[in-house]
Amino acid sequence: MKKNLPLASEGTGLCESTTMISGWSHKSFTFETPVMTGKWEYALANPQIALEELSKEELIAIIYQQKEQQKNVVTTPHLAEAMCRGRLDSGIFHVNQKFASLFGCQSVEEVLAWGHQTMKMHASSFRRLRRLIRQQGSLQNYEILLRRKDNSQFWCSISTAMLTDEHGCPYYEAVLHDISNYKEAARKLKENFEELKKVNGELDRFVYSASHDLRAPLVSILGLVQVARLEADEEQRQHYFSLINNSVDKLDRFCREIVYYSRNARLGIRREKVNLRRLIQEVLSEFQFTDEFGQVQVDVSVSQKSTFYTDSQRVSVILRNLISNALRYNNAHRWNSFVTIKADVQGRELHLEISDNGIGISEQHLPHIFSMFYRACERSKGSGLGLYIVKETLDKLRGTIQVDSRLGKGSTFAVCIPEASKTQKV
């Protein structure tokens, strides 16, 4: 049965058709307006509802509502990626379940309730994304940092296209892909590449400098041995032997620094309980027979009220190099030369401070003092590896170092080392 139902008040003509399917009443409507023509079907397989009791306005409203609901909750299960449709000004009106899951939502309806707020991003990022879609119409693999419902961040690749619906209204369709794993892999690859560049550069400098620093003491020893053999005066010969001993010490010190550097690069963190006072005394005992140790006043202050865990061998290397420099570069023209060593455990951090009133470091050298084989003064007796090893060791311990130095006044090195975690592996 078919009849026409004019709706003059709304300017709409509604054509009603009634059929019986398996005993159920099935009505379909064709309606026409000045702006659109379409056939939307509405079936009620429910004997408790009498269609004849509904007004025509109510039927049209139901048709629109059912159509919108059907359009909005389509799940497109065949699509492997998250997708959505929306309007730039009014928000998202369609998503699939993949999209909901991507943002940590349980259902499609939950996403639609949030609209554009589902794709949490910085306001400036959202404005830029919207502007690009307006200008270009489509985007391919646009990378952006988004947030899930629980505020956890993830990197996403978005591809969009601008389309129009049956009414000529524009909307966008977007496909989203979680690329967090790709971004993490790219980050690690970049880190490895930068580390490789650094290692290659260090290797070049090492080969050049090590060949000189290893050979120079040996050449000096060979020359002194030849001279000592020809010297008849015993006192002069003893002087030559003393110079030979100094060259051997320099060579031994350089070899030990190479070993420290190699161990730091290869070995992981060894987490152990540290007694700071004992550790500092052990390091100082290595210098007590040197000429410099007798020329300065050494003061030690330790505050450790709680247990602290870190790699004691690496802390020893840091202390040894900083104390060695403070002793070696004292100011011979001062009668009150001093070196002050402070160690303080504050919560889960160890703070070390080594200060002296020695010759200091020129401001122009400060940016370079942690570089491999860099020597900041002419009277340098070292290999140029000491502070470089300190910085590399601190990097392993995830620590930091700050320097305050003035030429002719002295230097202060402040070190901060976080406590090593049980799972820390470097």
CSV table of C-alpha atoms in Angstrom, one decimal:
chain,number,residue,atom,x,y,z
A,1,MET,CA,0.0,0.0,0.0
A,2,LYS,CA,1.3,3.4,-0.9
A,3,LYS,CA,0.1,6.9,-0.2
A,4,ASN,CA,1.4,10.5,-0.3
A,5,LEU,CA,1.6,12.5,3.0
A,6,PRO,CA,2.2,16.2,2.3
A,7,LEU,CA,3.8,18.3,5.0
A,8,ALA,CA,3.0,21.8,3.9
A,9,SER,CA,4.3,23.4,7.1
A,10,GLU,CA,7.8,22.1,6.5
A,11,GLY,CA,7.7,22.4,2.7
A,12,THR,CA,8.3,18.6,2.6
A,13,GLY,CA,6.5,15.9,0.6
A,14,LEU,CA,6.6,12.5,2.3
A,15,CYS,CA,5.7,9.3,0.4
A,16,GLU,CA,4.7,6.4,2.6
A,17,SER,CA,4.8,2.7,1.6
A,18,THR,CA,3.6,-0.2,3.8
A,19,THR,CA,4.5,-3.8,3.2
A,20,MET,CA,4.2,-7.0,5.3
A,21,ILE,CA,7.4,-9.1,5.8
A,22,SER,CA,7.1,-12.3,7.8
A,23,GLY,CA,4.2,-10.9,9.7
A,24,TRP,CA,5.9,-7.6,10.7
A,25,SER,CA,4.9,-4.1,9.5
A,26,HIS,CA,7.6,-2.5,7.4
A,27,LYS,CA,7.3,1.1,6.3
A,28,SER,CA,9.6,3.0,4.0
A,29,PHE,CA,9.5,6.7,3.2
A,30,THR,CA,10.6,8.9,0.3
A,31,PHE,CA,10.8,12.6,1.2
A,32,GLU,CA,11.7,15.6,-0.9
A,33,THR,CA,12.9,19.0,0.1
A,34,PRO,CA,14.1,22.0,-1.9
A,35,VAL,CA,17.7,21.1,-1.0
A,36,MET,CA,17.9,17.3,-1.1
A,37,THR,CA,16.3,14.2,-2.4
A,38,GLY,CA,16.9,10.7,-1.0
A,39,LYS,CA,15.2,7.5,0.1
A,40,TRP,CA,15.8,6.5,3.7
A,41,GLU,CA,14.2,3.4,5.0
A,42,TYR,CA,13.1,2.9,8.6
A,43,ALA,CA,11.9,-0.5,9.8
A,44,LEU,CA,10.3,-1.3,13.1
A,45,ALA,CA,10.2,-5.0,13.8
A,46,ASN,CA,8.4,-4.4,17.1
A,47,PRO,CA,4.7,-5.3,17.5
A,48,GLN,CA,4.4,-3.1,20.6
A,49,ILE,CA,4.8,0.1,18.6
A,50,ALA,CA,2.0,1.2,16.5
A,51,LEU,CA,3.4,3.2,13.6
A,52,GLU,CA,0.0,4.7,12.9
A,53,GLU,CA,0.2,6.5,16.2
A,54,LEU,CA,3.4,8.4,15.3
A,55,SER,CA,3.1,11.8,13.7
A,56,LYS,CA,4.8,12.4,10.4
A,57,GLU,CA,7.2,14.9,12.1
A,58,GLU,CA,8.2,12.3,14.6
A,59,LEU,CA,8.7,9.7,11.9
A,60,ILE,CA,11.0,12.1,10.0
A,61,ALA,CA,12.9,12.9,13.2
A,62,ILE,CA,13.3,9.1,13.9
A,63,ILE,CA,14.6,8.6,10.3
A,64,TYR,CA,17.2,11.3,10.7
A,65,GLN,CA,18.3,10.0,14.1
A,66,GLN,CA,18.6,6.4,13.0
A,67,LYS,CA,20.5,7.4,9.9
A,68,GLU,CA,23.0,9.5,11.9
A,69,GLN,CA,23.5,6.8,14.5
A,70,GLN,CA,24.1,4.3,11.8
A,71,LYS,CA,26.6,6.6,10.1
A,72,ASN,CA,28.4,7.4,13.3
A,73,VAL,CA,29.0,4.0,14.7
A,74,VAL,CA,30.0,2.2,11.6
A,75,THR,CA,33.0,0.2,12.8
A,76,THR,CA,34.6,-0.6,9.4
A,77,PRO,CA,36.1,-3.8,10.8
A,78,HIS,CA,37.9,-4.5,7.5
A,79,LEU,CA,40.2,-1.5,7.9
A,80,ALA,CA,43.4,-2.4,9.7
A,81,GLU,CA,44.3,1.2,10.6
A,82,ALA,CA,42.5,3.7,12.8
A,83,MET,CA,40.3,6.0,10.9
A,84,CYS,CA,37.9,8.9,11.5
A,85,ARG,CA,35.8,11.4,9.7
A,86,GLY,CA,35.0,14.9,10.8
A,87,ARG,CA,34.5,18.5,10.1
A,88,LEU,CA,37.2,21.0,10.8
A,89,ASP,CA,34.9,23.3,12.7
A,90,SER,CA,32.4,21.0,14.4
A,91,GLY,CA,34.4,17.9,15.2
A,92,ILE,CA,34.5,14.2,14.6
A,93,PHE,CA,31.3,12.4,13.5
A,94,HIS,CA,32.6,8.9,12.6
A,95,VAL,CA,35.4,6.6,13.9
A,96,ASN,CA,36.1,2.9,13.9
A,97,GLN,CA,37.0,0.7,16.8
A,98,LYS,CA,40.7,0.8,15.9
A,99,PHE,CA,40.6,4.6,16.4
A,100,ALA,CA,38.9,4.2,19.8
A,101,SER,CA,41.5,1.6,20.9
A,102,LEU,CA,44.4,3.8,19.7
A,103,PHE,CA,43.3,6.6,22.1
A,104,GLY,CA,42.6,4.3,25.0
A,105,CYS,CA,38.8,4.5,24.7
A,106,GLN,CA,36.6,1.5,25.2
A,107,SER,CA,34.0,2.2,22.6
A,108,VAL,CA,33.2,4.3,19.5
A,109,GLU,CA,30.5,6.2,21.4
A,110,GLU,CA,33.1,7.3,24.0
A,111,VAL,CA,35.2,8.8,21.3
A,112,LEU,CA,32.3,10.6,19.7
A,113,ALA,CA,31.4,12.2,23.0
A,114,TRP,CA,34.8,13.8,23.1
A,115,GLY,CA,35.0,14.9,19.5
A,116,HIS,CA,38.3,16.6,18.6
A,117,GLN,CA,39.3,16.5,22.2
A,118,THR,CA,39.9,12.8,21.8
A,119,MET,CA,43.1,13.6,19.8
A,120,LYS,CA,44.8,15.5,22.7
A,121,MET,CA,47.6,17.7,21.3
A,122,HIS,CA,49.1,21.0,22.0
A,123,ALA,CA,46.9,23.9,20.8
A,124,SER,CA,49.5,25.2,18.4
A,125,SER,CA,49.9,21.7,16.9
A,126,PHE,CA,46.2,21.4,16.4
A,127,ARG,CA,46.0,24.8,14.7
A,128,ARG,CA,48.8,23.9,12.4
A,129,LEU,CA,47.3,20.6,11.5
A,130,ARG,CA,43.9,22.1,10.8
A,131,ARG,CA,45.5,24.9,8.7
A,132,LEU,CA,47.5,22.4,6.6
A,133,ILE,CA,44.3,20.4,5.9
A,134,ARG,CA,42.5,23.6,4.8
A,135,GLN,CA,45.4,24.7,2.6
A,136,GLN,CA,46.4,21.4,1.0
A,137,GLY,CA,43.3,19.4,1.2
A,138,SER,CA,45.2,16.2,1.8
A,139,LEU,CA,48.2,15.2,3.9
A,140,GLN,CA,50.5,12.2,3.6
A,141,ASN,CA,52.2,10.7,6.6
A,142,TYR,CA,52.1,13.8,8.7
A,143,GLU,CA,53.9,13.1,12.0
A,144,ILE,CA,52.5,14.5,15.2
A,145,LEU,CA,52.8,13.8,19.0
A,146,LEU,CA,49.4,12.9,20.5
A,147,ARG,CA,48.0,11.9,23.9
A,148,ARG,CA,45.8,9.0,24.9
A,149,LYS,CA,42.9,9.2,27.3
A,150,ASP,CA,45.3,8.4,30.2
A,151,ASN,CA,47.6,11.3,29.0
A,152,SER,CA,50.4,8.9,27.8
A,153,GLN,CA,52.1,10.2,24.7
A,154,PHE,CA,52.6,8.5,21.4
A,155,TRP,CA,53.8,9.5,17.9
A,156,CYS,CA,51.2,9.2,15.2
A,157,SER,CA,51.3,9.4,11.4
A,158,ILE,CA,48.2,11.0,9.9
A,159,SER,CA,47.1,10.9,6.2
A,160,THR,CA,44.0,12.9,5.3
A,161,ALA,CA,41.7,13.7,2.4
A,162,MET,CA,39.0,16.3,2.0
A,163,LEU,CA,35.7,15.0,0.7
A,164,THR,CA,32.1,16.2,0.4
A,165,ASP,CA,28.9,14.5,1.5
A,166,GLU,CA,25.6,14.2,-0.4
A,167,HIS,CA,24.7,17.7,0.7
A,168,GLY,CA,27.9,19.3,-0.7
A,169,CYS,CA,29.3,19.8,2.8
A,170,PRO,CA,33.0,19.3,3.2
A,171,TYR,CA,34.5,16.8,5.6
A,172,TYR,CA,37.9,15.2,6.1
A,173,GLU,CA,38.7,11.5,6.3
A,174,ALA,CA,41.9,10.6,8.2
A,175,VAL,CA,43.8,7.4,8.7
A,176,LEU,CA,46.1,7.2,11.7
A,177,HIS,CA,49.0,4.9,12.4
A,178,ASP,CA,50.9,4.6,15.7
A,179,ILE,CA,54.6,5.1,14.8
A,180,SER,CA,55.9,5.2,18.4
A,181,ASN,CA,58.1,2.1,17.8
A,182,TYR,CA,59.4,3.5,14.6
A,183,LYS,CA,60.3,6.8,16.3
A,184,GLU,CA,62.0,5.1,19.1
A,185,ALA,CA,64.0,2.9,16.7
A,186,ALA,CA,64.9,6.1,14.8
A,187,ARG,CA,66.0,7.8,18.0
A,188,LYS,CA,68.2,4.9,19.0
A,189,LEU,CA,69.6,4.7,15.5
A,190,LYS,CA,70.5,8.4,15.6
A,191,GLU,CA,72.0,8.0,19.1
A,192,ASN,CA,74.1,5.1,17.8
A,193,PHE,CA,75.2,7.1,14.8
A,194,GLU,CA,76.2,10.1,16.9
A,195,GLU,CA,78.1,7.8,19.3
A,196,LEU,CA,79.8,6.1,16.3
A,197,LYS,CA,80.9,9.5,15.0
A,198,LYS,CA,82.2,10.4,18.4
A,199,VAL,CA,84.1,7.2,18.8
A,200,ASN,CA,85.6,7.5,15.3
A,201,GLY,CA,86.7,11.1,16.1
A,202,GLU,CA,88.1,10.0,19.4
A,203,LEU,CA,90.0,7.1,17.8
A,204,ASP,CA,91.6,9.5,15.3
A,205,ARG,CA,92.7,11.9,18.1
A,206,PHE,CA,93.8,9.0,20.3
A,207,VAL,CA,96.0,7.4,17.6
A,208,TYR,CA,97.7,10.7,16.9
A,209,SER,CA,98.1,11.8,20.5
A,210,ALA,CA,98.8,8.4,22.0
A,211,SER,CA,101.6,7.8,19.5
A,212,HIS,CA,103.2,11.0,20.7
A,213,ASP,CA,102.5,10.6,24.5
A,214,LEU,CA,103.7,7.0,24.5
A,215,ARG,CA,106.8,7.6,22.5
A,216,ALA,CA,107.9,10.8,24.0
A,217,PRO,CA,108.7,9.4,27.5
A,218,LEU,CA,110.4,6.4,25.9
A,219,VAL,CA,112.6,8.6,23.7
A,220,SER,CA,113.5,10.6,26.8
A,221,ILE,CA,114.4,7.5,28.8
A,222,LEU,CA,116.6,6.2,26.0
A,223,GLY,CA,118.4,9.5,25.7
A,224,LEU,CA,118.9,9.8,29.5
A,225,VAL,CA,120.2,6.2,29.7
A,226,GLN,CA,122.8,7.0,27.0
A,227,VAL,CA,123.9,10.2,28.8
A,228,ALA,CA,124.1,8.4,32.2
A,229,ARG,CA,126.4,5.7,30.8
A,230,LEU,CA,128.9,8.4,29.8
A,231,GLU,CA,128.6,10.3,33.0
A,232,ALA,CA,131.4,9.7,35.5
A,233,ASP,CA,130.0,12.0,38.3
A,234,GLU,CA,127.8,9.9,40.6
A,235,GLU,CA,125.7,12.9,41.7
A,236,GLN,CA,124.9,13.8,38.1
A,237,ARG,CA,124.1,10.2,37.3
A,238,GLN,CA,121.6,10.2,40.1
A,239,HIS,CA,120.0,13.3,38.7
A,240,TYR,CA,119.6,11.5,35.3
A,241,PHE,CA,118.1,8.5,37.1
A,242,SER,CA,115.6,10.8,38.7
A,243,LEU,CA,114.6,12.2,35.3
A,244,ILE,CA,114.3,8.7,34.0
A,245,ASN,CA,112.0,7.9,37.0
A,246,ASN,CA,109.8,10.9,36.1
A,247,SER,CA,109.5,9.8,32.5
A,248,VAL,CA,108.5,6.3,33.7
A,249,ASP,CA,105.9,7.7,36.1
A,250,LYS,CA,104.5,9.8,33.3
A,251,LEU,CA,104.3,6.8,31.0
A,252,ASP,CA,102.7,4.7,33.7
A,253,ARG,CA,100.2,7.4,34.4
A,254,PHE,CA,99.3,7.6,30.8
A,255,CYS,CA,98.9,3.8,30.5
A,256,ARG,CA,96.6,3.8,33.6
A,257,GLU,CA,94.4,6.5,32.1
A,258,ILE,CA,94.0,4.5,29.0
A,259,VAL,CA,93.0,1.5,31.1
A,260,TYR,CA,90.4,3.7,33.0
A,261,TYR,CA,89.0,5.0,29.8
A,262,SER,CA,88.7,1.5,28.3
A,263,ARG,CA,87.1,0.0,31.5
A,264,ASN,CA,84.6,2.9,31.7
A,265,ALA,CA,83.5,2.4,28.1
A,266,ARG,CA,83.2,-1.4,28.3
A,267,LEU,CA,81.9,-2.3,31.8
A,268,GLY,CA,78.5,-1.8,33.2
A,269,ILE,CA,77.6,-0.1,36.5
A,270,ARG,CA,78.6,-2.0,39.6
A,271,ARG,CA,76.1,-1.0,42.3
A,272,GLU,CA,77.6,-1.2,45.8
A,273,LYS,CA,77.4,0.5,49.2
A,274,VAL,CA,80.0,3.4,49.4
A,275,ASN,CA,81.8,4.7,52.4
A,276,LEU,CA,82.8,8.1,51.2
A,277,ARG,CA,85.3,9.0,54.0
A,278,ARG,CA,87.2,5.7,53.4
A,279,LEU,CA,87.1,6.2,49.6
A,280,ILE,CA,88.6,9.7,49.8
A,281,GLN,CA,91.3,8.6,52.2
A,282,GLU,CA,92.3,5.8,49.9
A,283,VAL,CA,92.6,8.2,46.9
A,284,LEU,CA,94.6,10.7,49.0
A,285,SER,CA,97.0,8.0,50.1
A,286,GLU,CA,98.1,7.6,46.5
A,287,PHE,CA,99.5,11.1,46.5
A,288,GLN,CA,101.1,11.3,49.9
A,289,PHE,CA,104.6,10.7,48.6
A,290,THR,CA,104.4,13.2,45.8
A,291,ASP,CA,106.1,16.5,45.9
A,292,GLU,CA,102.9,18.5,45.4
A,293,PHE,CA,101.1,16.8,48.4
A,294,GLY,CA,103.6,18.3,50.8
A,295,GLN,CA,103.2,21.8,49.3
A,296,VAL,CA,99.5,22.3,50.0
A,297,GLN,CA,97.1,22.0,52.9
A,298,VAL,CA,94.4,19.3,52.2
A,299,ASP,CA,91.1,19.6,54.1
A,300,VAL,CA,88.4,16.9,53.9
A,301,SER,CA,84.8,17.3,54.9
A,302,VAL,CA,82.3,14.3,54.6
A,303,SER,CA,78.6,14.3,55.5
A,304,GLN,CA,77.1,10.9,55.0
A,305,LYS,CA,74.1,10.2,57.3
A,306,SER,CA,72.5,7.5,55.1
A,307,THR,CA,73.6,4.6,52.9
A,308,PHE,CA,74.5,5.5,49.4
A,309,TYR,CA,74.8,3.0,46.5
A,310,THR,CA,76.9,3.7,43.4
A,311,ASP,CA,79.9,2.4,41.5
A,312,SER,CA,82.8,3.0,43.9
A,313,GLN,CA,85.5,2.4,41.3
A,314,ARG,CA,84.1,5.1,39.0
A,315,VAL,CA,83.8,7.5,41.9
A,316,SER,CA,87.4,6.8,42.8
A,317,VAL,CA,88.5,7.6,39.2
A,318,ILE,CA,86.6,10.9,39.4
A,319,LEU,CA,88.1,11.9,42.7
A,320,ARG,CA,91.6,10.8,41.7
A,321,ASN,CA,91.7,12.9,38.5
A,322,LEU,CA,90.2,16.0,40.2
A,323,ILE,CA,92.4,15.8,43.3
A,324,SER,CA,95.5,15.2,41.1
A,325,ASN,CA,94.8,18.3,39.1
A,326,ALA,CA,94.2,20.4,42.2
A,327,LEU,CA,97.5,19.2,43.7
A,328,ARG,CA,99.5,19.5,40.5
A,329,TYR,CA,98.4,23.0,39.5
A,330,ASN,CA,98.9,24.7,42.9
A,331,ASN,CA,100.3,28.2,42.9
A,332,ALA,CA,103.9,28.0,43.9
A,333,HIS,CA,103.9,31.7,44.8
A,334,ARG,CA,101.3,31.2,47.6
A,335,TRP,CA,102.4,30.3,51.1
A,336,ASN,CA,99.0,29.1,52.0
A,337,SER,CA,98.1,26.8,49.1
A,338,PHE,CA,95.1,24.6,49.9
A,339,VAL,CA,92.9,21.9,48.4
A,340,THR,CA,89.4,21.4,49.9
A,341,ILE,CA,87.4,18.2,49.4
A,342,LYS,CA,83.8,18.0,50.3
A,343,ALA,CA,81.4,15.1,50.0
A,344,ASP,CA,77.7,15.3,51.0
A,345,VAL,CA,74.9,12.8,50.5
A,346,GLN,CA,71.6,14.6,50.1
A,347,GLY,CA,68.7,12.1,49.7
A,348,ARG,CA,69.5,10.0,46.6
A,349,GLU,CA,72.3,12.3,45.3
A,350,LEU,CA,76.0,12.5,46.1
A,351,HIS,CA,77.5,16.0,45.9
A,352,LEU,CA,81.3,16.3,45.6
A,353,GLU,CA,83.2,19.6,45.6
A,354,ILE,CA,87.0,19.9,45.0
A,355,SER,CA,88.3,23.4,45.4
A,356,ASP,CA,91.8,24.9,45.3
A,357,ASN,CA,93.5,28.3,45.2
A,358,GLY,CA,95.9,27.3,42.5
A,359,ILE,CA,96.7,28.8,39.1
A,360,GLY,CA,93.2,28.6,37.8
A,361,ILE,CA,92.0,28.2,34.2
A,362,SER,CA,91.7,30.9,31.6
A,363,GLU,CA,88.1,31.6,30.5
A,364,GLN,CA,89.0,30.9,26.9
A,365,HIS,CA,90.0,27.3,27.8
A,366,LEU,CA,86.9,26.5,30.0
A,367,PRO,CA,84.7,25.3,27.1
A,368,HIS,CA,87.3,22.7,26.0
A,369,ILE,CA,88.8,21.3,29.2
A,370,PHE,CA,86.7,18.1,29.0
A,371,SER,CA,87.9,17.3,25.5
A,372,MET,CA,90.3,14.4,24.8
A,373,PHE,CA,94.0,15.4,25.1
A,374,TYR,CA,93.2,19.0,25.7
A,375,ARG,CA,95.8,20.9,27.8
A,376,ALA,CA,94.7,24.2,29.3
A,377,CYS,CA,98.2,25.5,30.3
A,378,GLU,CA,101.8,25.5,29.3
A,379,ARG,CA,103.0,23.9,32.5
A,380,SER,CA,100.7,20.9,32.1
A,381,LYS,CA,102.4,17.7,33.0
A,382,GLY,CA,99.5,15.5,32.2
A,383,SER,CA,98.3,13.6,29.2
A,384,GLY,CA,95.2,15.7,28.6
A,385,LEU,CA,93.0,12.7,29.4
A,386,GLY,CA,92.1,13.4,33.0
A,387,LEU,CA,89.1,15.7,32.8
A,388,TYR,CA,87.9,13.9,29.7
A,389,ILE,CA,87.8,10.6,31.6
A,390,VAL,CA,86.0,12.4,34.5
A,391,LYS,CA,83.3,13.6,32.1
A,392,GLU,CA,83.0,10.2,30.4
A,393,THR,CA,82.7,8.5,33.8
A,394,LEU,CA,80.0,10.9,35.0
A,395,ASP,CA,78.1,10.3,31.8
A,396,LYS,CA,78.0,6.6,32.7
A,397,LEU,CA,76.8,7.4,36.2
A,398,ARG,CA,74.3,9.9,34.8
A,399,GLY,CA,76.0,12.6,36.8
A,400,THR,CA,76.9,16.2,36.1
A,401,ILE,CA,79.9,18.5,36.7
A,402,GLN,CA,80.2,22.2,36.9
A,403,VAL,CA,83.3,24.3,36.9
A,404,ASP,CA,84.0,27.7,38.4
A,405,SER,CA,87.6,28.9,37.7
A,406,ARG,CA,89.4,32.2,37.5
A,407,LEU,CA,93.0,32.5,36.2
A,408,GLY,CA,95.3,33.2,39.1
A,409,LYS,CA,92.6,32.6,41.7
A,410,GLY,CA,91.8,28.9,41.7
A,411,SER,CA,89.2,26.4,40.6
A,412,THR,CA,86.1,24.6,42.0
A,413,PHE,CA,84.7,21.5,40.4
A,414,ALA,CA,81.2,20.6,41.6
A,415,VAL,CA,80.0,17.0,40.9
A,416,CYS,CA,76.5,15.6,41.4
A,417,ILE,CA,75.9,11.8,41.1
A,418,PRO,CA,72.5,10.2,41.4
A,419,GLU,CA,72.2,7.0,43.4
A,420,ALA,CA,72.5,3.9,41.1
A,421,SER,CA,69.2,2.1,40.7
A,422,LYS,CA,69.0,-1.7,41.1
A,423,THR,CA,68.2,-2.1,37.4
A,424,GLN,CA,70.6,0.5,36.1
A,425,LYS,CA,72.6,-0.9,33.2
A,426,VAL,CA,74.8,1.3,30.9
